[in-house]
Coordinates of C-alpha atoms and ligand atoms in Angstrom, one line a residue:
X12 CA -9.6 9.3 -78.0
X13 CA -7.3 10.6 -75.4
X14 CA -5.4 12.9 -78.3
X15 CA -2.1 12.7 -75.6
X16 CA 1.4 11.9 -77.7
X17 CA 3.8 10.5 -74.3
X18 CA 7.5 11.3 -74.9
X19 CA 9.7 9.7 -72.3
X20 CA 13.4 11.6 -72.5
X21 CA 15.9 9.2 -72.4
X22 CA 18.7 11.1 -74.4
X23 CA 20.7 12.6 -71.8
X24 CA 24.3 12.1 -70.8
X25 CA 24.1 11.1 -67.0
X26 CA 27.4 13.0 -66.5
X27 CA 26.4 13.9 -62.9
X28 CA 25.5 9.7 -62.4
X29 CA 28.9 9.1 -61.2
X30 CA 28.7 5.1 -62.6
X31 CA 30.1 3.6 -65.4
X32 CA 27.0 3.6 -66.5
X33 CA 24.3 5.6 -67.6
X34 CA 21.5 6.1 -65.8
X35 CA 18.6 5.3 -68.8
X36 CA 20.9 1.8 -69.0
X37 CA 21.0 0.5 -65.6
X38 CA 19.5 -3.0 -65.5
X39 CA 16.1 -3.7 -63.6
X40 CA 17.0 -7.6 -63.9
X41 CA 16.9 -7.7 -67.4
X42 CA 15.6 -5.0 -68.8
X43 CA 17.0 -1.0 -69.1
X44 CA 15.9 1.4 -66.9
X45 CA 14.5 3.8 -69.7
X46 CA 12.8 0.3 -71.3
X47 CA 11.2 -0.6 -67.6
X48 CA 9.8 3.3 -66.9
X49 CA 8.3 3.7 -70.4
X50 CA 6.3 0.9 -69.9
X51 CA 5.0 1.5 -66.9
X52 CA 4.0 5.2 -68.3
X53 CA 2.3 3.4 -71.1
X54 CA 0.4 0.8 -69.3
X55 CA -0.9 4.4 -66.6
X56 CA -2.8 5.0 -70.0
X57 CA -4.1 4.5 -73.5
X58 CA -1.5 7.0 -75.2
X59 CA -1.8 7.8 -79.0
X60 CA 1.4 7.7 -79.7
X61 CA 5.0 6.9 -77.0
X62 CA 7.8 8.6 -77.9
X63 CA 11.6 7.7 -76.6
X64 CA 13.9 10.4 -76.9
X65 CA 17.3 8.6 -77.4
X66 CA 21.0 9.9 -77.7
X67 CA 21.9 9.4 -81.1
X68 CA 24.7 6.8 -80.4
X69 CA 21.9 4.5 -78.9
X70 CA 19.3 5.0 -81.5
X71 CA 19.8 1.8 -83.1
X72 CA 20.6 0.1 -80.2
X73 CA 17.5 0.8 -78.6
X74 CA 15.5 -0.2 -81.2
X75 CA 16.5 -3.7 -81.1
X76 CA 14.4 -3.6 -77.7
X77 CA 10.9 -3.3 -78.8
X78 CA 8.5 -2.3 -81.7
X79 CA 6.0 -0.4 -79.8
X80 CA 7.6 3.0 -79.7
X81 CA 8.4 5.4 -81.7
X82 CA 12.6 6.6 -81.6
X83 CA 13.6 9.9 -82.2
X84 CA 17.4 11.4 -81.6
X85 CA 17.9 13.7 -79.1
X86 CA 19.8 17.0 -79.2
X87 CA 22.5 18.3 -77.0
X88 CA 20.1 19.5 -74.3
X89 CA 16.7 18.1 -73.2
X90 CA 14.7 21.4 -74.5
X91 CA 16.7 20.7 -78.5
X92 CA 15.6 16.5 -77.4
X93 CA 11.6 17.6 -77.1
X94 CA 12.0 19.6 -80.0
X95 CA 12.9 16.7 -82.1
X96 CA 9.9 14.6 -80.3
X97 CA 7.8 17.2 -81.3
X98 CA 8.6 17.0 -84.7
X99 CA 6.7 13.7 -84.3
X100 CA 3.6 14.5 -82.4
X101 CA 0.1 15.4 -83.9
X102 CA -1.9 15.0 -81.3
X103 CA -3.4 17.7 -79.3
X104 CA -1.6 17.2 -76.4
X105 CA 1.8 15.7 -75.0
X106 CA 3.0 14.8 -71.8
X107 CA 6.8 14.8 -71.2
X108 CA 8.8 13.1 -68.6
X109 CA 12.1 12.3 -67.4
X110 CA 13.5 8.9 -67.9
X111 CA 15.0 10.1 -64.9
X112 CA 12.3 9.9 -63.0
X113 CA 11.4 6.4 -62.6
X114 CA 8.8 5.3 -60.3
X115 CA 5.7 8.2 -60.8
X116 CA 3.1 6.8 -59.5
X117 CA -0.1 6.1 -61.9
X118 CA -2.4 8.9 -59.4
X119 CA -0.3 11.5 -60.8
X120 CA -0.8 10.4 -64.7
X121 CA -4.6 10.1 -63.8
X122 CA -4.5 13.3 -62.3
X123 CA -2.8 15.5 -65.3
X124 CA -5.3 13.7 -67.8
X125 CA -7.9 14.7 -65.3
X126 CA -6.9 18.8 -66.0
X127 CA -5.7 18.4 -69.5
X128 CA -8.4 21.6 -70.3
X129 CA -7.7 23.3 -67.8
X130 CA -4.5 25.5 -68.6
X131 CA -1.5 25.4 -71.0
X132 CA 0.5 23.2 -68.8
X133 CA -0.2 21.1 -66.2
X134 CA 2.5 20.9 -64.0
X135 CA 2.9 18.3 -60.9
X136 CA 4.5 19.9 -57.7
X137 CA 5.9 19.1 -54.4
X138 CA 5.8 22.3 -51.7
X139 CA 8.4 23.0 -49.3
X140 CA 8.3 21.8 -46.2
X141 CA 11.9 23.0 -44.8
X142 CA 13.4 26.5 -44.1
X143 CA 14.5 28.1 -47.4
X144 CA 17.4 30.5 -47.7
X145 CA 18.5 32.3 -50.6
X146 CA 21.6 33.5 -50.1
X147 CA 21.2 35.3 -46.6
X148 CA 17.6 35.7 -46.2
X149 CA 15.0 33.3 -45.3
X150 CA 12.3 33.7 -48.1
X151 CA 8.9 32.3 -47.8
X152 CA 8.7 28.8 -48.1
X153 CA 4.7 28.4 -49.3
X154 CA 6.4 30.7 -52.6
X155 CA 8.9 27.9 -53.2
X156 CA 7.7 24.9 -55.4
X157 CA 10.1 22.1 -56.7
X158 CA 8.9 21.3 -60.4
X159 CA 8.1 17.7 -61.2
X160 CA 7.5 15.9 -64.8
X161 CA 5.4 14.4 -66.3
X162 CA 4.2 18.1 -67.2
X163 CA 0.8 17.7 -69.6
X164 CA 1.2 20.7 -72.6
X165 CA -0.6 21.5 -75.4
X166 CA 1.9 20.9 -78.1
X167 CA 1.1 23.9 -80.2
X168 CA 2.4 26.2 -77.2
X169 CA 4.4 24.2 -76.6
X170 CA 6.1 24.4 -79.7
X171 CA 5.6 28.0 -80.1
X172 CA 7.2 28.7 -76.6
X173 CA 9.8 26.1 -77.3
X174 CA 11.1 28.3 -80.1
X175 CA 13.5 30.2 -78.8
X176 CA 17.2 30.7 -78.2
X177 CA 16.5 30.1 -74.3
X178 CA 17.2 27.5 -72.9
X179 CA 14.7 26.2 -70.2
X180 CA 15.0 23.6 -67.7
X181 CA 11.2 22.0 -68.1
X182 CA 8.2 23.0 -70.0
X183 CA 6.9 25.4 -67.7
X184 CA 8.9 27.9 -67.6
X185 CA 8.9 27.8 -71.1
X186 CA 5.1 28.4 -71.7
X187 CA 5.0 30.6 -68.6
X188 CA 7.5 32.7 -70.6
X189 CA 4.9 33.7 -73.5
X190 CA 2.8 34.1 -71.1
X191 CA 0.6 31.3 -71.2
X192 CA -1.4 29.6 -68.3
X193 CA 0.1 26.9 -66.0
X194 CA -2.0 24.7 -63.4
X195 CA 0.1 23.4 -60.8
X196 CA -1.2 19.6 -59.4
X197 CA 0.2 17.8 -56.5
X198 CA 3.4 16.0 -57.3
X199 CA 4.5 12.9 -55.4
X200 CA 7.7 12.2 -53.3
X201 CA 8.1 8.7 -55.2
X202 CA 8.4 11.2 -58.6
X203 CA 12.2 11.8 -57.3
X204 CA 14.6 12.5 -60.2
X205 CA 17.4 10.2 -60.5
X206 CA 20.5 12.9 -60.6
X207 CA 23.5 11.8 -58.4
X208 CA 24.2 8.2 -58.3
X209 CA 23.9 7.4 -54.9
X210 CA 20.4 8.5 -55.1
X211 CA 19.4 4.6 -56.4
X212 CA 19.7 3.5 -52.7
X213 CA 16.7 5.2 -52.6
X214 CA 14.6 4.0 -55.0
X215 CA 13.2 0.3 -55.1
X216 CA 14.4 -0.8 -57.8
X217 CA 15.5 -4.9 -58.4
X218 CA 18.9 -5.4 -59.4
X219 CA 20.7 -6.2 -62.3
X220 CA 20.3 -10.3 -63.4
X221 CA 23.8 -12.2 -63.0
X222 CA 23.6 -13.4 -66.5
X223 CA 26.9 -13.7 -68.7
X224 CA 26.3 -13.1 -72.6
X225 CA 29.0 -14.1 -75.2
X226 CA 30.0 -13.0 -78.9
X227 CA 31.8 -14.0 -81.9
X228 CA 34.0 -11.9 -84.1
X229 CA 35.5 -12.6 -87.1
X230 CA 37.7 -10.7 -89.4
X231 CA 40.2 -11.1 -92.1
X232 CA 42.5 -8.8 -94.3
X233 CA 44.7 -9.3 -97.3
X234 CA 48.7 -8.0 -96.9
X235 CA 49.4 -5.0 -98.7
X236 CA 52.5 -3.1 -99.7
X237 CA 53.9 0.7 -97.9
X238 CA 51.7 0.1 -94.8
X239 CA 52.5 -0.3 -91.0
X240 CA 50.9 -3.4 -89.7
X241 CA 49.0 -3.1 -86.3
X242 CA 48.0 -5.9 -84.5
X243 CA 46.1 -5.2 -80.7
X244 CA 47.2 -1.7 -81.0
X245 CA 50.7 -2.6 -81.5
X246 CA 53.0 -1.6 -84.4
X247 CA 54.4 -5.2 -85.4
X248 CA 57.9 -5.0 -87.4
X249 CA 56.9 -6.9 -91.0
X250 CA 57.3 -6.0 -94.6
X251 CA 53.5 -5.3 -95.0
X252 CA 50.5 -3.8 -93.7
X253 CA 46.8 -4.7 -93.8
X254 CA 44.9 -3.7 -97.1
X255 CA 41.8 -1.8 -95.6
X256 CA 39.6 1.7 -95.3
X257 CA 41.0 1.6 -91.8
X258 CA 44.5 1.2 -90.4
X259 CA 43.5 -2.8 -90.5
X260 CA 44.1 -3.9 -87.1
X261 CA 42.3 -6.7 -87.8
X262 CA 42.6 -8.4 -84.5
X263 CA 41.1 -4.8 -83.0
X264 CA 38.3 -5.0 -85.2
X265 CA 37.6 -9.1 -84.7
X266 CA 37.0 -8.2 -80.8
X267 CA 34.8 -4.9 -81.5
X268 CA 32.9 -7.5 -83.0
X269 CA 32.9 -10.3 -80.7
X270 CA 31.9 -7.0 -77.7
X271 CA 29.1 -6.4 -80.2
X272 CA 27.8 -9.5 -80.5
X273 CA 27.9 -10.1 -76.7
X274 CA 25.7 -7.2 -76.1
X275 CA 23.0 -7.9 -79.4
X276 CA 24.3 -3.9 -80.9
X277 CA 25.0 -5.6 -84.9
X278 CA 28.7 -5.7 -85.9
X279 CA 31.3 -2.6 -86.8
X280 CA 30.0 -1.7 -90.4
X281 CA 26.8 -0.2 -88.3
X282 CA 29.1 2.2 -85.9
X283 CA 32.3 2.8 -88.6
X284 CA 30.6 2.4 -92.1
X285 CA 33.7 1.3 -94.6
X286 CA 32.2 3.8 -96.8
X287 CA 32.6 7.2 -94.8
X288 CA 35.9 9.1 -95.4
X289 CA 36.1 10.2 -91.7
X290 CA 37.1 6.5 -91.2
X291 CA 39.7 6.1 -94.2
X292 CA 43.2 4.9 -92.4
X293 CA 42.0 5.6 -88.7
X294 CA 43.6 4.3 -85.9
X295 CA 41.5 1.3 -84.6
X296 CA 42.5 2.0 -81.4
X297 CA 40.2 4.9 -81.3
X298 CA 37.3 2.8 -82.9
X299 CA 38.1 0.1 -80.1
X300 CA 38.0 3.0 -77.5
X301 CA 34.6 4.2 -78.9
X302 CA 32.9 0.5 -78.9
X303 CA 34.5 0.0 -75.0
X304 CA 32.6 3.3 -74.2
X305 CA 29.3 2.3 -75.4
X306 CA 29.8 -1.1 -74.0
X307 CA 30.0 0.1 -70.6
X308 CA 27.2 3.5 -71.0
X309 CA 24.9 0.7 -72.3
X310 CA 24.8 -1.0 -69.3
X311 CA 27.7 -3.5 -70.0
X312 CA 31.2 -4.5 -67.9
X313 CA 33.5 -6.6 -69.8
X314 CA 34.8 -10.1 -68.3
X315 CA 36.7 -11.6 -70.5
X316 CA 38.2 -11.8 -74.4
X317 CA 39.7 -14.5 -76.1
X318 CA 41.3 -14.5 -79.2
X319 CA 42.9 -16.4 -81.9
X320 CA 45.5 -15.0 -84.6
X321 CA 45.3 -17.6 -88.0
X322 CA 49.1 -16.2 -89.5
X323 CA 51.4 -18.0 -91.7
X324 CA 53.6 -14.8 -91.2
X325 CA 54.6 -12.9 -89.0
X326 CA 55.2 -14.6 -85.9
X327 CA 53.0 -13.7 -83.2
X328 CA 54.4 -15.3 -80.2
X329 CA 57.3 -12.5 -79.4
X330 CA 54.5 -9.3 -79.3
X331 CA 52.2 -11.4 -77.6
X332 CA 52.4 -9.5 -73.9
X333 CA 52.6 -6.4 -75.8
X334 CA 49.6 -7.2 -77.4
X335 CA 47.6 -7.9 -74.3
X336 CA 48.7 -5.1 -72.4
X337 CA 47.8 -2.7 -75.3
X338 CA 44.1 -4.6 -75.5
X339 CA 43.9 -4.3 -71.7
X340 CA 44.4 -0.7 -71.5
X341 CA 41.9 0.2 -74.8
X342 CA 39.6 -1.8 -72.5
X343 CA 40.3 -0.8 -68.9
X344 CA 40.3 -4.6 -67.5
X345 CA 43.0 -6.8 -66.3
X346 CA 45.4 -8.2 -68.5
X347 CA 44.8 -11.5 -67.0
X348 CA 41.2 -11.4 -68.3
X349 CA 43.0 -11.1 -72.1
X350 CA 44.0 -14.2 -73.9
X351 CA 45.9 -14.1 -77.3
X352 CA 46.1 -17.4 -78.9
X353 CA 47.9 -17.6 -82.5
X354 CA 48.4 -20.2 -85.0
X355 CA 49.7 -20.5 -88.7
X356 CA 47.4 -22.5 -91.6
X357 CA 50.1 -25.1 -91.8
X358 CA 51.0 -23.5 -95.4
X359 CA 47.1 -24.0 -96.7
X360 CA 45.3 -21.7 -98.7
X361 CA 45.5 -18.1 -99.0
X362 CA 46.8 -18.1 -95.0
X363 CA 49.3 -20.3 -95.2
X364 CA 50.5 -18.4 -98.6
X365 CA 51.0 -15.8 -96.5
X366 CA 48.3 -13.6 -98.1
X367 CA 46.8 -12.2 -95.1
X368 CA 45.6 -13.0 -91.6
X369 CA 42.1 -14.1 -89.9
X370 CA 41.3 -13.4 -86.6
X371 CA 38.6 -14.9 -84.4
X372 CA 37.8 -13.5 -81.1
X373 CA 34.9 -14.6 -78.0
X374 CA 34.1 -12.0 -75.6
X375 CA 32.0 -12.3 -72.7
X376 CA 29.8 -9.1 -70.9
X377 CA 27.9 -9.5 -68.0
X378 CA 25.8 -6.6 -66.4
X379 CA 27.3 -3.5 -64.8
X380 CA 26.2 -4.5 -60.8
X381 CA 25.0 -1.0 -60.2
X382 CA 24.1 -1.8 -56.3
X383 CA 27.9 -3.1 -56.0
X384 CA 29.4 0.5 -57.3
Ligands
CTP4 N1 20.2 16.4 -74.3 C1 19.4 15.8 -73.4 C2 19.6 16.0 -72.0 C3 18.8 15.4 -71.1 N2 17.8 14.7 -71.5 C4 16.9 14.0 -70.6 O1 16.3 14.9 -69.7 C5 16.0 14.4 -68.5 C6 16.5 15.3 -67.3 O2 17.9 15.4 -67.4 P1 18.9 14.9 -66.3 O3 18.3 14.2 -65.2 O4 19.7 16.1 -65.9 O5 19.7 13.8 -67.1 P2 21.1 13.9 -67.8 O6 21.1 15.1 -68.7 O7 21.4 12.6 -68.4 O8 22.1 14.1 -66.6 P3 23.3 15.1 -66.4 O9 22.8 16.5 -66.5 O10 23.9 14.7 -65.1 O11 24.3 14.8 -67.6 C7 16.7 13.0 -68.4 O12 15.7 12.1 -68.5 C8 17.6 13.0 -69.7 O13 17.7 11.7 -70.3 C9 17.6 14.4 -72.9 O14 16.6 13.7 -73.3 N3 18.4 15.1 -73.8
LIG5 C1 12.5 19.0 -65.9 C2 13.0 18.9 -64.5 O1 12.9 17.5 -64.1 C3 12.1 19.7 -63.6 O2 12.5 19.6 -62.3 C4 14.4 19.3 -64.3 O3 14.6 20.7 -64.6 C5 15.3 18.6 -65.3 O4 16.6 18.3 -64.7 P1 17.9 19.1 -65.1 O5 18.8 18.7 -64.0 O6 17.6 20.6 -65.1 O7 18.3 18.6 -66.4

């Protein structure tokens, strides 16, 4: 038994990336990048247990990619993220890495494993090959190391060193800090972290597939009395409102759909439940905002929506360019690339009593082109 737990931290923010999307979601053809560098960790070795460390608005999304790992949410900074991992981890052992870092090479798993008895933490490093300065002064560049993950722990030190108000960047300073023993290896140039995004060009990664993927929405809401109505954002001048928790845009929440569907991440019950009172009469603007966010830090760009209003009453036809340009700016694309269709129920059923109004959208994602930024 190899008694290693592997957590792979993929929880991070990418706010130094630079693209509309984050790094951990770039596509590798088809699959994400944190998806593509976990396996490859996995298959180095036969691991206990593989933990992915995931940013709490991607938790469930995530999952719907495989079975084989174990999901834990992160925390506001990648020390509070392996303390949650840990949580999770009853082997003797754990090696931590950086989604970030995505093509370690399988000599420098082999080589941890190799010294796992050997100290506290094993800690891969590159030496420095150029001048150093700090500040004014040269120092000695043979006392300068850049730090590398994977870093191999034992997780009770781990944990004990980890306990702490400080914050530390990686694992060895941490244990190096309660004075434990660290064993630096020989790290690898192809370990680069992924920070800045023009750093890809330098990594050989495949890029994203040109696939397109479409959804479906549906939604539907009953007339009621003393409320605005909102249609696309826009405050339409009728006698009603939409009965709902929300503020009812039901042609808002008919495309969150259809953008949720298109990118397999369930429907808006799972990201606004109808039962929390944070969402009781919000402004589905700011839900549609939220969804167009994920969309895009998931890996996503939008192409196009369509969309069909099923109203007895009110007219649609006059607020229709109002409507798009609202929708175009809560989803930062073109206008053009909107399309608002309406019709009436010719007077049938609850529609065409003028009870309410359905509204069926399509929208259609295709992969954020990374290598075209
Ligand atoms: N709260 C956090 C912060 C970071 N990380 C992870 O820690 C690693 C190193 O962080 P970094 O490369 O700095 O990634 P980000 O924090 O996403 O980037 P930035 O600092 O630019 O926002 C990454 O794999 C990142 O996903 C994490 O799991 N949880
Ligand atoms: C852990 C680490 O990769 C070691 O070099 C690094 O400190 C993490 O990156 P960050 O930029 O400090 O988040």
């Amino acid at each position: 038994m190899l008694d290693v737990t592997l957590i792979v931290l993929c929880a991070g923010n990418s706010s130094r990336f630079e693209h509309k999307t984050k790094k951990q979601w770039i596509r590798i053809e088809n699959i994400p990048l944190w998806l593509s560098v976990t396996k490859r960790l996995a298959s180095f070795s036969q691991f206990d247990k593989i933990i992915v460390a995931s940013h709490e608005d991607e938790l469930n999304y995530m999952k719907n990619f495989t079975d084989d790992f174990t999901f834990v949410k992160g925390g506001q900074t990648r020390q509070k993220s392996i303390l949650n991992c840990l949580e999770f981890v009853t082997t003797k052992y754990v090696m931590i890495s950086d989604v970030a870092r995505a093509c370690i090479p399988q000599s420098v798993i082999k080589n941890l494993l190799d010294e796992k008895e050997n100290a506290d933490c094993i800690v891969p490093v590159l030496n420095v090959t150029d001048t150093v300065i700090y500040e004014t002064t040269t120092i000695n560049r043979d006392e300068v190391k850049l730090i590398q993950t994977p870093q191999l722990s034992l997780t009770k030190t781990l944990k004990n060193a980890l306990n702490t108000q400080i914050e530390f960047t990686d694992e060895s300073s941490a244990i190096k800090a309660i004075n434990g023993t660290i064993k630096y290896i020989q790290g690898s140039i192809e370990s680069k972290k992924l920070t800045l995004g023009n750093e890809l060009d330098e990594l050989p990664l495949k890029s994203p597939s040109n696939n397109f993927f479409t959804g479906t929405g549906f939604d539907i809401h009953a007339f009621e009395d003393n409320k605005e109505m909102f249609l696309g954002g826009v405050k339409l001048p009728y006698e009603y409102g939409f009965k709902a928790h929300s503020d009812g845009d039901v042609l808002i929440h008919s495309i969150i759909d259809a953008l949720l569907g298109a990118c397999g991440a369930g429907d808006i019950g799972e990201f606004f439940p109808d039962t929390d009172e944070k969402y009781k009469g919000i402004d589905s603007k700011l839900l549609l905002e939220h969804i167009v966010r994920f969309i895009y830090n998931v890996g996503y760009e939008i192409v196009n929506i369509d969309t069909t209003i099923i109203a007895q009453k009110p007219k649609i036809n006059p607020f229709k360019h109002e409507i798009k340009s609202s929708l175009a700016a809560l989803m930062n694309i073109e206008k053009q690339f909107i399309n608002v269709k309406a019709t009436t129920a010719e007077k049938m059923g609850f529609i065409g009593r003028a009870e309410g109004v359905a509204v069926q959208s399509i929208a259609t994602l295709k992969y954020y082109n990374w290598k075209q930024k």
